[in-house]
């Protein structure tokens, strides 16, 4: 995940969204006049940035205490009064990022051309309305959106709806007051995997980088509910952890990318290494609750670096570089990716004495 010359700092941070106030992990790259952030898919940084924060005229607040459950925040306010909340994995990382960003802001290199605020930033989802609630209303058998069979380029699709039909439904149910707001809201539903495009027309639109251009207010663009939106949240498996395994001394913590056991997809997790007792837990940094989503005892584990040339055996998705593997005493294999060789070496060196 290396960048071209001129990079002052780079790494994972958790960013709060502007419209939906959710939190997502992004790969941030600090340049002299801007802060770029990228999506990570399959353990790889996407080639084009998801967005940018212009630093000319920015003010920085650190520590930022506006979120009780997120004590490691940095707040940036731009010239256009846009607030960015960025969460780090530790106080040391937070202070390091804050120092480097402050240095870039005051480096004497003002941006000559300011980007205009996009109109979509002015739209805010009502605080008492959640995307889950909208989807529940959409699925209502009597007042929800009507699902129909549609034909596109010789292919027949069941239980679909058109882009324009969803825009009409959002407005008629008072979730939006204009077609622009409804398109923005529909784009968020798609980005959060509540709905998905089907057919060539709507799928092609997702190639656009701008969120507001990915959903089509069009009677020929087809969409359907994603499987994830049909799942009952309360049916998720609850993981229970013994209090004793979370009581050890924290030796190291940071963001790493981990391969899943079932779907084999790669996700950023905040890893916490503890001693006495020796455990490695990982957390979903997008969630506010400070409880692990997984973890294991390090007693009897084997940890080793993987080859950087090619995709190692057991690794899915063409992910390569800075990988290491932990094998538990129960022969469960964990594949983990660091952001650099140096970071990988630091984690391995920290884990080995605890095995």
JSON list of C-alpha atoms in Angstrom, two decimals, residues 117-342:
[
{"chain": "A", "resi": 117, "resn": "UNK", "atom": "CA", "xyz": [-18.73, 21.74, -1.72]},
{"chain": "A", "resi": 118, "resn": "UNK", "atom": "CA", "xyz": [-20.76, 19.07, -3.46]},
{"chain": "A", "resi": 119, "resn": "UNK", "atom": "CA", "xyz": [-24.48, 19.51, -3.16]},
{"chain": "A", "resi": 120, "resn": "UNK", "atom": "CA", "xyz": [-24.91, 16.08, -1.66]},
{"chain": "A", "resi": 121, "resn": "UNK", "atom": "CA", "xyz": [-23.09, 17.20, 1.48]},
{"chain": "A", "resi": 122, "resn": "UNK", "atom": "CA", "xyz": [-26.01, 19.48, 2.26]},
{"chain": "A", "resi": 123, "resn": "UNK", "atom": "CA", "xyz": [-28.38, 16.53, 2.53]},
{"chain": "A", "resi": 124, "resn": "UNK", "atom": "CA", "xyz": [-28.62, 14.92, 5.98]},
{"chain": "A", "resi": 125, "resn": "UNK", "atom": "CA", "xyz": [-30.64, 11.85, 6.81]},
{"chain": "A", "resi": 126, "resn": "UNK", "atom": "CA", "xyz": [-33.14, 12.62, 9.54]},
{"chain": "A", "resi": 127, "resn": "UNK", "atom": "CA", "xyz": [-31.58, 11.65, 12.86]},
{"chain": "A", "resi": 128, "resn": "UNK", "atom": "CA", "xyz": [-34.63, 9.62, 13.93]},
{"chain": "A", "resi": 129, "resn": "UNK", "atom": "CA", "xyz": [-34.66, 7.60, 10.69]},
{"chain": "A", "resi": 130, "resn": "UNK", "atom": "CA", "xyz": [-32.26, 4.74, 9.99]},
{"chain": "A", "resi": 131, "resn": "UNK", "atom": "CA", "xyz": [-31.53, 2.91, 6.75]},
{"chain": "A", "resi": 132, "resn": "UNK", "atom": "CA", "xyz": [-32.74, -0.29, 8.44]},
{"chain": "A", "resi": 133, "resn": "UNK", "atom": "CA", "xyz": [-36.11, 1.40, 9.08]},
{"chain": "A", "resi": 134, "resn": "UNK", "atom": "CA", "xyz": [-36.36, 2.50, 5.44]},
{"chain": "A", "resi": 135, "resn": "UNK", "atom": "CA", "xyz": [-35.66, -1.04, 4.22]},
{"chain": "A", "resi": 136, "resn": "UNK", "atom": "CA", "xyz": [-38.27, -2.45, 6.63]},
{"chain": "A", "resi": 137, "resn": "UNK", "atom": "CA", "xyz": [-40.80, -0.03, 5.18]},
{"chain": "A", "resi": 138, "resn": "UNK", "atom": "CA", "xyz": [-39.75, -0.94, 1.64]},
{"chain": "A", "resi": 139, "resn": "UNK", "atom": "CA", "xyz": [-40.37, -4.64, 2.42]},
{"chain": "A", "resi": 140, "resn": "UNK", "atom": "CA", "xyz": [-43.83, -4.03, 3.89]},
{"chain": "A", "resi": 141, "resn": "UNK", "atom": "CA", "xyz": [-46.34, -6.19, 2.01]},
{"chain": "A", "resi": 142, "resn": "UNK", "atom": "CA", "xyz": [-49.02, -3.50, 1.88]},
{"chain": "A", "resi": 143, "resn": "UNK", "atom": "CA", "xyz": [-47.19, -0.16, 1.68]},
{"chain": "A", "resi": 144, "resn": "UNK", "atom": "CA", "xyz": [-43.72, -1.18, 0.53]},
{"chain": "A", "resi": 145, "resn": "UNK", "atom": "CA", "xyz": [-42.20, -0.84, -2.91]},
{"chain": "A", "resi": 146, "resn": "UNK", "atom": "CA", "xyz": [-43.82, -3.04, -5.55]},
{"chain": "A", "resi": 147, "resn": "UNK", "atom": "CA", "xyz": [-41.61, -5.87, -6.84]},
{"chain": "A", "resi": 148, "resn": "UNK", "atom": "CA", "xyz": [-42.11, -6.88, -10.45]},
{"chain": "A", "resi": 149, "resn": "UNK", "atom": "CA", "xyz": [-40.61, -9.09, -13.14]},
{"chain": "A", "resi": 150, "resn": "UNK", "atom": "CA", "xyz": [-38.57, -7.20, -15.68]},
{"chain": "A", "resi": 151, "resn": "UNK", "atom": "CA", "xyz": [-36.88, -8.05, -18.96]},
{"chain": "A", "resi": 152, "resn": "UNK", "atom": "CA", "xyz": [-33.59, -6.45, -20.01]},
{"chain": "A", "resi": 153, "resn": "UNK", "atom": "CA", "xyz": [-31.53, -7.41, -23.06]},
{"chain": "A", "resi": 154, "resn": "UNK", "atom": "CA", "xyz": [-33.15, -10.83, -23.22]},
{"chain": "A", "resi": 155, "resn": "UNK", "atom": "CA", "xyz": [-32.64, -11.57, -19.51]},
{"chain": "A", "resi": 156, "resn": "UNK", "atom": "CA", "xyz": [-35.59, -11.94, -17.16]},
{"chain": "A", "resi": 157, "resn": "UNK", "atom": "CA", "xyz": [-35.29, -10.72, -13.57]},
{"chain": "A", "resi": 158, "resn": "UNK", "atom": "CA", "xyz": [-37.69, -11.55, -10.74]},
{"chain": "A", "resi": 159, "resn": "UNK", "atom": "CA", "xyz": [-38.61, -9.40, -7.72]},
{"chain": "A", "resi": 160, "resn": "UNK", "atom": "CA", "xyz": [-37.00, -6.23, -8.99]},
{"chain": "A", "resi": 161, "resn": "UNK", "atom": "CA", "xyz": [-37.89, -2.53, -9.02]},
{"chain": "A", "resi": 162, "resn": "UNK", "atom": "CA", "xyz": [-36.72, 0.31, -11.20]},
{"chain": "A", "resi": 163, "resn": "UNK", "atom": "CA", "xyz": [-34.61, 3.25, -10.11]},
{"chain": "A", "resi": 164, "resn": "UNK", "atom": "CA", "xyz": [-37.35, 5.75, -10.81]},
{"chain": "A", "resi": 165, "resn": "UNK", "atom": "CA", "xyz": [-39.88, 3.62, -8.90]},
{"chain": "A", "resi": 166, "resn": "UNK", "atom": "CA", "xyz": [-37.68, 3.70, -5.79]},
{"chain": "A", "resi": 167, "resn": "UNK", "atom": "CA", "xyz": [-37.19, 7.47, -6.08]},
{"chain": "A", "resi": 168, "resn": "UNK", "atom": "CA", "xyz": [-40.96, 7.93, -6.36]},
{"chain": "A", "resi": 169, "resn": "UNK", "atom": "CA", "xyz": [-41.52, 5.66, -3.34]},
{"chain": "A", "resi": 170, "resn": "UNK", "atom": "CA", "xyz": [-38.99, 7.49, -1.14]},
{"chain": "A", "resi": 171, "resn": "UNK", "atom": "CA", "xyz": [-40.62, 10.85, -1.93]},
{"chain": "A", "resi": 172, "resn": "UNK", "atom": "CA", "xyz": [-44.19, 9.61, -1.47]},
{"chain": "A", "resi": 173, "resn": "UNK", "atom": "CA", "xyz": [-43.27, 8.13, 1.92]},
{"chain": "A", "resi": 174, "resn": "UNK", "atom": "CA", "xyz": [-41.64, 11.40, 3.05]},
{"chain": "A", "resi": 175, "resn": "UNK", "atom": "CA", "xyz": [-38.10, 10.04, 3.29]},
{"chain": "A", "resi": 176, "resn": "UNK", "atom": "CA", "xyz": [-36.98, 12.69, 0.78]},
{"chain": "A", "resi": 177, "resn": "UNK", "atom": "CA", "xyz": [-38.44, 15.99, -0.45]},
{"chain": "A", "resi": 178, "resn": "UNK", "atom": "CA", "xyz": [-36.82, 16.07, -3.90]},
{"chain": "A", "resi": 179, "resn": "UNK", "atom": "CA", "xyz": [-35.61, 13.63, -6.52]},
{"chain": "A", "resi": 180, "resn": "UNK", "atom": "CA", "xyz": [-32.03, 14.70, -5.78]},
{"chain": "A", "resi": 181, "resn": "UNK", "atom": "CA", "xyz": [-32.40, 13.78, -2.11]},
{"chain": "A", "resi": 182, "resn": "UNK", "atom": "CA", "xyz": [-34.12, 10.51, -3.02]},
{"chain": "A", "resi": 183, "resn": "UNK", "atom": "CA", "xyz": [-31.29, 9.55, -5.41]},
{"chain": "A", "resi": 184, "resn": "UNK", "atom": "CA", "xyz": [-28.73, 10.34, -2.68]},
{"chain": "A", "resi": 185, "resn": "UNK", "atom": "CA", "xyz": [-30.66, 8.19, -0.21]},
{"chain": "A", "resi": 186, "resn": "UNK", "atom": "CA", "xyz": [-31.01, 5.34, -2.71]},
{"chain": "A", "resi": 187, "resn": "UNK", "atom": "CA", "xyz": [-27.26, 5.53, -3.35]},
{"chain": "A", "resi": 188, "resn": "UNK", "atom": "CA", "xyz": [-26.63, 5.11, 0.37]},
{"chain": "A", "resi": 189, "resn": "UNK", "atom": "CA", "xyz": [-28.93, 2.07, 0.47]},
{"chain": "A", "resi": 190, "resn": "UNK", "atom": "CA", "xyz": [-26.87, 0.57, -2.34]},
{"chain": "A", "resi": 191, "resn": "UNK", "atom": "CA", "xyz": [-23.52, 1.47, -0.79]},
{"chain": "A", "resi": 192, "resn": "UNK", "atom": "CA", "xyz": [-24.58, -0.17, 2.48]},
{"chain": "A", "resi": 193, "resn": "UNK", "atom": "CA", "xyz": [-25.62, -3.35, 0.61]},
{"chain": "A", "resi": 194, "resn": "UNK", "atom": "CA", "xyz": [-29.33, -3.09, 1.33]},
{"chain": "A", "resi": 195, "resn": "UNK", "atom": "CA", "xyz": [-30.10, -3.05, -2.39]},
{"chain": "A", "resi": 196, "resn": "UNK", "atom": "CA", "xyz": [-28.03, -4.05, -5.39]},
{"chain": "A", "resi": 197, "resn": "UNK", "atom": "CA", "xyz": [-28.06, -3.35, -9.15]},
{"chain": "A", "resi": 198, "resn": "UNK", "atom": "CA", "xyz": [-29.12, -6.06, -11.59]},
{"chain": "A", "resi": 199, "resn": "UNK", "atom": "CA", "xyz": [-28.82, -5.93, -15.33]},
{"chain": "A", "resi": 200, "resn": "UNK", "atom": "CA", "xyz": [-26.37, -4.07, -17.53]},
{"chain": "A", "resi": 201, "resn": "UNK", "atom": "CA", "xyz": [-27.90, -0.58, -17.22]},
{"chain": "A", "resi": 202, "resn": "UNK", "atom": "CA", "xyz": [-27.69, -0.19, -13.44]},
{"chain": "A", "resi": 203, "resn": "UNK", "atom": "CA", "xyz": [-24.53, -2.25, -13.02]},
{"chain": "A", "resi": 204, "resn": "UNK", "atom": "CA", "xyz": [-22.64, -0.04, -15.46]},
{"chain": "A", "resi": 205, "resn": "UNK", "atom": "CA", "xyz": [-23.50, 3.05, -13.38]},
{"chain": "A", "resi": 206, "resn": "UNK", "atom": "CA", "xyz": [-21.69, 1.66, -10.33]},
{"chain": "A", "resi": 207, "resn": "UNK", "atom": "CA", "xyz": [-18.39, 2.23, -12.13]},
{"chain": "A", "resi": 208, "resn": "UNK", "atom": "CA", "xyz": [-18.71, 5.95, -11.46]},
{"chain": "A", "resi": 209, "resn": "UNK", "atom": "CA", "xyz": [-16.63, 7.09, -8.48]},
{"chain": "A", "resi": 210, "resn": "UNK", "atom": "CA", "xyz": [-19.14, 9.66, -7.21]},
{"chain": "A", "resi": 211, "resn": "UNK", "atom": "CA", "xyz": [-21.77, 8.22, -4.89]},
{"chain": "A", "resi": 212, "resn": "UNK", "atom": "CA", "xyz": [-24.50, 10.46, -6.35]},
{"chain": "A", "resi": 213, "resn": "UNK", "atom": "CA", "xyz": [-23.87, 9.06, -9.86]},
{"chain": "A", "resi": 214, "resn": "UNK", "atom": "CA", "xyz": [-24.03, 5.38, -8.93]},
{"chain": "A", "resi": 215, "resn": "UNK", "atom": "CA", "xyz": [-27.80, 5.12, -8.59]},
{"chain": "A", "resi": 216, "resn": "UNK", "atom": "CA", "xyz": [-29.96, 5.87, -11.64]},
{"chain": "A", "resi": 217, "resn": "UNK", "atom": "CA", "xyz": [-33.32, 7.64, -11.45]},
{"chain": "A", "resi": 218, "resn": "UNK", "atom": "CA", "xyz": [-34.36, 5.77, -14.56]},
{"chain": "A", "resi": 219, "resn": "UNK", "atom": "CA", "xyz": [-37.25, 3.49, -15.50]},
{"chain": "A", "resi": 220, "resn": "UNK", "atom": "CA", "xyz": [-34.88, 1.14, -17.36]},
{"chain": "A", "resi": 221, "resn": "UNK", "atom": "CA", "xyz": [-32.38, 0.69, -14.48]},
{"chain": "A", "resi": 222, "resn": "UNK", "atom": "CA", "xyz": [-33.19, -2.37, -12.38]},
{"chain": "A", "resi": 223, "resn": "UNK", "atom": "CA", "xyz": [-32.48, -3.05, -8.69]},
{"chain": "A", "resi": 224, "resn": "UNK", "atom": "CA", "xyz": [-33.37, -5.67, -6.11]},
{"chain": "A", "resi": 225, "resn": "UNK", "atom": "CA", "xyz": [-32.97, -6.30, -2.40]},
{"chain": "A", "resi": 226, "resn": "UNK", "atom": "CA", "xyz": [-29.57, -7.62, -1.41]},
{"chain": "A", "resi": 227, "resn": "UNK", "atom": "CA", "xyz": [-29.55, -10.81, 0.62]},
{"chain": "A", "resi": 228, "resn": "UNK", "atom": "CA", "xyz": [-27.97, -8.98, 3.57]},
{"chain": "A", "resi": 229, "resn": "UNK", "atom": "CA", "xyz": [-31.06, -6.78, 3.94]},
{"chain": "A", "resi": 230, "resn": "UNK", "atom": "CA", "xyz": [-33.29, -9.80, 4.43]},
{"chain": "A", "resi": 231, "resn": "UNK", "atom": "CA", "xyz": [-31.33, -11.15, 7.37]},
{"chain": "A", "resi": 232, "resn": "UNK", "atom": "CA", "xyz": [-32.62, -10.60, 10.86]},
{"chain": "A", "resi": 233, "resn": "UNK", "atom": "CA", "xyz": [-30.07, -8.62, 12.81]},
{"chain": "A", "resi": 234, "resn": "UNK", "atom": "CA", "xyz": [-31.09, -10.26, 16.06]},
{"chain": "A", "resi": 235, "resn": "UNK", "atom": "CA", "xyz": [-30.29, -13.70, 14.66]},
{"chain": "A", "resi": 236, "resn": "UNK", "atom": "CA", "xyz": [-26.57, -12.93, 14.41]},
{"chain": "A", "resi": 237, "resn": "UNK", "atom": "CA", "xyz": [-24.39, -15.23, 16.47]},
{"chain": "A", "resi": 238, "resn": "UNK", "atom": "CA", "xyz": [-23.36, -13.59, 19.71]},
{"chain": "A", "resi": 239, "resn": "UNK", "atom": "CA", "xyz": [-19.75, -14.24, 20.64]},
{"chain": "A", "resi": 240, "resn": "UNK", "atom": "CA", "xyz": [-19.06, -14.60, 24.32]},
{"chain": "A", "resi": 241, "resn": "UNK", "atom": "CA", "xyz": [-15.66, -13.90, 25.81]},
{"chain": "A", "resi": 242, "resn": "UNK", "atom": "CA", "xyz": [-14.36, -14.74, 29.23]},
{"chain": "A", "resi": 243, "resn": "UNK", "atom": "CA", "xyz": [-13.60, -11.60, 31.21]},
{"chain": "A", "resi": 244, "resn": "UNK", "atom": "CA", "xyz": [-10.22, -13.02, 32.22]},
{"chain": "A", "resi": 245, "resn": "UNK", "atom": "CA", "xyz": [-8.94, -13.20, 28.66]},
{"chain": "A", "resi": 246, "resn": "UNK", "atom": "CA", "xyz": [-9.65, -9.49, 28.21]},
{"chain": "A", "resi": 247, "resn": "UNK", "atom": "CA", "xyz": [-7.95, -8.51, 31.44]},
{"chain": "A", "resi": 248, "resn": "UNK", "atom": "CA", "xyz": [-4.35, -9.01, 30.28]},
{"chain": "A", "resi": 249, "resn": "UNK", "atom": "CA", "xyz": [-1.85, -6.22, 29.76]},
{"chain": "A", "resi": 250, "resn": "UNK", "atom": "CA", "xyz": [-2.05, -4.70, 26.29]},
{"chain": "A", "resi": 251, "resn": "UNK", "atom": "CA", "xyz": [1.27, -5.30, 24.53]},
{"chain": "A", "resi": 252, "resn": "UNK", "atom": "CA", "xyz": [0.42, -3.99, 21.08]},
{"chain": "A", "resi": 253, "resn": "UNK", "atom": "CA", "xyz": [-2.57, -2.83, 19.06]},
{"chain": "A", "resi": 254, "resn": "UNK", "atom": "CA", "xyz": [-3.22, -1.59, 15.56]},
{"chain": "A", "resi": 255, "resn": "UNK", "atom": "CA", "xyz": [-5.17, -1.98, 12.33]},
{"chain": "A", "resi": 256, "resn": "UNK", "atom": "CA", "xyz": [-4.53, -5.10, 10.26]},
{"chain": "A", "resi": 257, "resn": "UNK", "atom": "CA", "xyz": [-6.39, -6.77, 7.39]},
{"chain": "A", "resi": 258, "resn": "UNK", "atom": "CA", "xyz": [-7.72, -10.27, 8.12]},
{"chain": "A", "resi": 259, "resn": "UNK", "atom": "CA", "xyz": [-9.07, -13.02, 5.89]},
{"chain": "A", "resi": 260, "resn": "UNK", "atom": "CA", "xyz": [-12.43, -14.39, 6.98]},
{"chain": "A", "resi": 261, "resn": "UNK", "atom": "CA", "xyz": [-12.84, -18.09, 7.78]},
{"chain": "A", "resi": 262, "resn": "UNK", "atom": "CA", "xyz": [-16.11, -18.73, 5.93]},
{"chain": "A", "resi": 263, "resn": "UNK", "atom": "CA", "xyz": [-16.43, -16.21, 3.09]},
{"chain": "A", "resi": 264, "resn": "UNK", "atom": "CA", "xyz": [-12.66, -15.75, 2.75]},
{"chain": "A", "resi": 265, "resn": "UNK", "atom": "CA", "xyz": [-13.12, -12.02, 2.26]},
{"chain": "A", "resi": 266, "resn": "UNK", "atom": "CA", "xyz": [-10.66, -9.49, 3.66]},
{"chain": "A", "resi": 267, "resn": "UNK", "atom": "CA", "xyz": [-11.65, -6.90, 6.27]},
{"chain": "A", "resi": 268, "resn": "UNK", "atom": "CA", "xyz": [-9.81, -4.34, 8.35]},
{"chain": "A", "resi": 269, "resn": "UNK", "atom": "CA", "xyz": [-9.85, -5.16, 12.03]},
{"chain": "A", "resi": 270, "resn": "UNK", "atom": "CA", "xyz": [-8.35, -3.52, 15.11]},
{"chain": "A", "resi": 271, "resn": "UNK", "atom": "CA", "xyz": [-6.11, -6.13, 16.69]},
{"chain": "A", "resi": 272, "resn": "UNK", "atom": "CA", "xyz": [-5.23, -6.06, 20.39]},
{"chain": "A", "resi": 273, "resn": "UNK", "atom": "CA", "xyz": [-2.41, -8.25, 21.69]},
{"chain": "A", "resi": 274, "resn": "UNK", "atom": "CA", "xyz": [-2.54, -9.02, 25.42]},
{"chain": "A", "resi": 275, "resn": "UNK", "atom": "CA", "xyz": [-0.21, -10.79, 27.84]},
{"chain": "A", "resi": 276, "resn": "UNK", "atom": "CA", "xyz": [-1.00, -12.54, 31.16]},
{"chain": "A", "resi": 277, "resn": "UNK", "atom": "CA", "xyz": [-3.03, -14.23, 29.80]},
{"chain": "A", "resi": 278, "resn": "UNK", "atom": "CA", "xyz": [-1.74, -14.21, 26.21]},
{"chain": "A", "resi": 279, "resn": "UNK", "atom": "CA", "xyz": [-4.60, -13.58, 23.78]},
{"chain": "A", "resi": 280, "resn": "UNK", "atom": "CA", "xyz": [-5.03, -11.90, 20.42]},
{"chain": "A", "resi": 281, "resn": "UNK", "atom": "CA", "xyz": [-8.46, -10.32, 19.92]},
{"chain": "A", "resi": 282, "resn": "UNK", "atom": "CA", "xyz": [-9.80, -8.41, 16.94]},
{"chain": "A", "resi": 283, "resn": "UNK", "atom": "CA", "xyz": [-12.54, -5.79, 16.82]},
{"chain": "A", "resi": 284, "resn": "UNK", "atom": "CA", "xyz": [-14.72, -4.26, 14.13]},
{"chain": "A", "resi": 285, "resn": "UNK", "atom": "CA", "xyz": [-13.54, -0.61, 14.15]},
{"chain": "A", "resi": 286, "resn": "UNK", "atom": "CA", "xyz": [-16.75, 0.60, 12.51]},
{"chain": "A", "resi": 287, "resn": "UNK", "atom": "CA", "xyz": [-18.83, -0.39, 15.56]},
{"chain": "A", "resi": 288, "resn": "UNK", "atom": "CA", "xyz": [-19.13, 1.69, 18.69]},
{"chain": "A", "resi": 289, "resn": "UNK", "atom": "CA", "xyz": [-19.40, -1.21, 21.12]},
{"chain": "A", "resi": 290, "resn": "UNK", "atom": "CA", "xyz": [-15.95, -2.06, 22.41]},
{"chain": "A", "resi": 291, "resn": "UNK", "atom": "CA", "xyz": [-16.23, -5.83, 22.29]},
{"chain": "A", "resi": 292, "resn": "UNK", "atom": "CA", "xyz": [-14.23, -8.30, 20.18]},
{"chain": "A", "resi": 293, "resn": "UNK", "atom": "CA", "xyz": [-15.72, -10.00, 17.15]},
{"chain": "A", "resi": 294, "resn": "UNK", "atom": "CA", "xyz": [-13.13, -12.76, 17.48]},
{"chain": "A", "resi": 295, "resn": "UNK", "atom": "CA", "xyz": [-10.03, -13.86, 19.31]},
{"chain": "A", "resi": 296, "resn": "UNK", "atom": "CA", "xyz": [-7.92, -16.80, 20.44]},
{"chain": "A", "resi": 297, "resn": "UNK", "atom": "CA", "xyz": [-5.36, -17.91, 23.00]},
{"chain": "A", "resi": 298, "resn": "UNK", "atom": "CA", "xyz": [-1.76, -17.64, 21.84]},
{"chain": "A", "resi": 299, "resn": "UNK", "atom": "CA", "xyz": [-0.59, -20.60, 23.95]},
{"chain": "A", "resi": 300, "resn": "UNK", "atom": "CA", "xyz": [0.85, -23.19, 21.56]},
{"chain": "A", "resi": 301, "resn": "UNK", "atom": "CA", "xyz": [0.41, -21.01, 18.46]},
{"chain": "A", "resi": 302, "resn": "UNK", "atom": "CA", "xyz": [2.82, -20.83, 15.53]},
{"chain": "A", "resi": 303, "resn": "UNK", "atom": "CA", "xyz": [3.40, -17.48, 13.79]},
{"chain": "A", "resi": 304, "resn": "UNK", "atom": "CA", "xyz": [5.38, -16.93, 10.61]},
{"chain": "A", "resi": 305, "resn": "UNK", "atom": "CA", "xyz": [5.78, -14.50, 7.72]},
{"chain": "A", "resi": 306, "resn": "UNK", "atom": "CA", "xyz": [4.53, -15.58, 4.29]},
{"chain": "A", "resi": 307, "resn": "UNK", "atom": "CA", "xyz": [6.35, -15.17, 1.00]},
{"chain": "A", "resi": 308, "resn": "UNK", "atom": "CA", "xyz": [5.88, -11.80, -0.69]},
{"chain": "A", "resi": 309, "resn": "UNK", "atom": "CA", "xyz": [6.26, -13.23, -4.20]},
{"chain": "A", "resi": 310, "resn": "UNK", "atom": "CA", "xyz": [2.91, -14.48, -5.45]},
{"chain": "A", "resi": 311, "resn": "UNK", "atom": "CA", "xyz": [-0.19, -15.51, -3.52]},
{"chain": "A", "resi": 312, "resn": "UNK", "atom": "CA", "xyz": [0.62, -17.97, -0.71]},
{"chain": "A", "resi": 313, "resn": "UNK", "atom": "CA", "xyz": [-1.35, -21.20, -0.30]},
{"chain": "A", "resi": 314, "resn": "UNK", "atom": "CA", "xyz": [-4.51, -20.67, 1.76]},
{"chain": "A", "resi": 315, "resn": "UNK", "atom": "CA", "xyz": [-4.83, -17.01, 0.79]},
{"chain": "A", "resi": 316, "resn": "UNK", "atom": "CA", "xyz": [-7.83, -16.07, -1.34]},
{"chain": "A", "resi": 317, "resn": "UNK", "atom": "CA", "xyz": [-8.51, -13.05, -3.54]},
{"chain": "A", "resi": 318, "resn": "UNK", "atom": "CA", "xyz": [-5.07, -12.45, -5.08]},
{"chain": "A", "resi": 319, "resn": "UNK", "atom": "CA", "xyz": [-3.91, -10.76, -1.88]},
{"chain": "A", "resi": 320, "resn": "UNK", "atom": "CA", "xyz": [-0.14, -10.66, -1.53]},
{"chain": "A", "resi": 321, "resn": "UNK", "atom": "CA", "xyz": [2.55, -8.75, 0.29]},
{"chain": "A", "resi": 322, "resn": "UNK", "atom": "CA", "xyz": [3.22, -8.20, 4.01]},
{"chain": "A", "resi": 323, "resn": "UNK", "atom": "CA", "xyz": [1.26, -11.30, 4.99]},
{"chain": "A", "resi": 324, "resn": "UNK", "atom": "CA", "xyz": [1.74, -13.50, 8.03]},
{"chain": "A", "resi": 325, "resn": "UNK", "atom": "CA", "xyz": [0.00, -16.58, 9.36]},
{"chain": "A", "resi": 326, "resn": "UNK", "atom": "CA", "xyz": [-0.94, -17.73, 12.86]},
{"chain": "A", "resi": 327, "resn": "UNK", "atom": "CA", "xyz": [-1.81, -21.39, 13.44]},
{"chain": "A", "resi": 328, "resn": "UNK", "atom": "CA", "xyz": [-3.52, -22.11, 16.75]},
{"chain": "A", "resi": 329, "resn": "UNK", "atom": "CA", "xyz": [-3.04, -25.27, 18.79]},
{"chain": "A", "resi": 330, "resn": "UNK", "atom": "CA", "xyz": [-6.43, -26.39, 17.40]},
{"chain": "A", "resi": 331, "resn": "UNK", "atom": "CA", "xyz": [-5.00, -26.06, 13.86]},
{"chain": "A", "resi": 332, "resn": "UNK", "atom": "CA", "xyz": [-7.07, -23.00, 12.94]},
{"chain": "A", "resi": 333, "resn": "UNK", "atom": "CA", "xyz": [-5.23, -20.86, 10.39]},
{"chain": "A", "resi": 334, "resn": "UNK", "atom": "CA", "xyz": [-5.43, -17.05, 10.52]},
{"chain": "A", "resi": 335, "resn": "UNK", "atom": "CA", "xyz": [-4.13, -15.08, 7.54]},
{"chain": "A", "resi": 336, "resn": "UNK", "atom": "CA", "xyz": [-3.32, -11.45, 8.31]},
{"chain": "A", "resi": 337, "resn": "UNK", "atom": "CA", "xyz": [-1.88, -8.60, 6.25]},
{"chain": "A", "resi": 338, "resn": "UNK", "atom": "CA", "xyz": [0.14, -5.69, 7.62]},
{"chain": "A", "resi": 339, "resn": "UNK", "atom": "CA", "xyz": [0.63, -2.40, 5.78]},
{"chain": "A", "resi": 340, "resn": "UNK", "atom": "CA", "xyz": [4.42, -2.84, 5.45]},
{"chain": "A", "resi": 341, "resn": "UNK", "atom": "CA", "xyz": [7.19, -5.37, 5.99]},
{"chain": "A", "resi": 342, "resn": "UNK", "atom": "CA", "xyz": [8.36, -3.45, 9.04]}
]
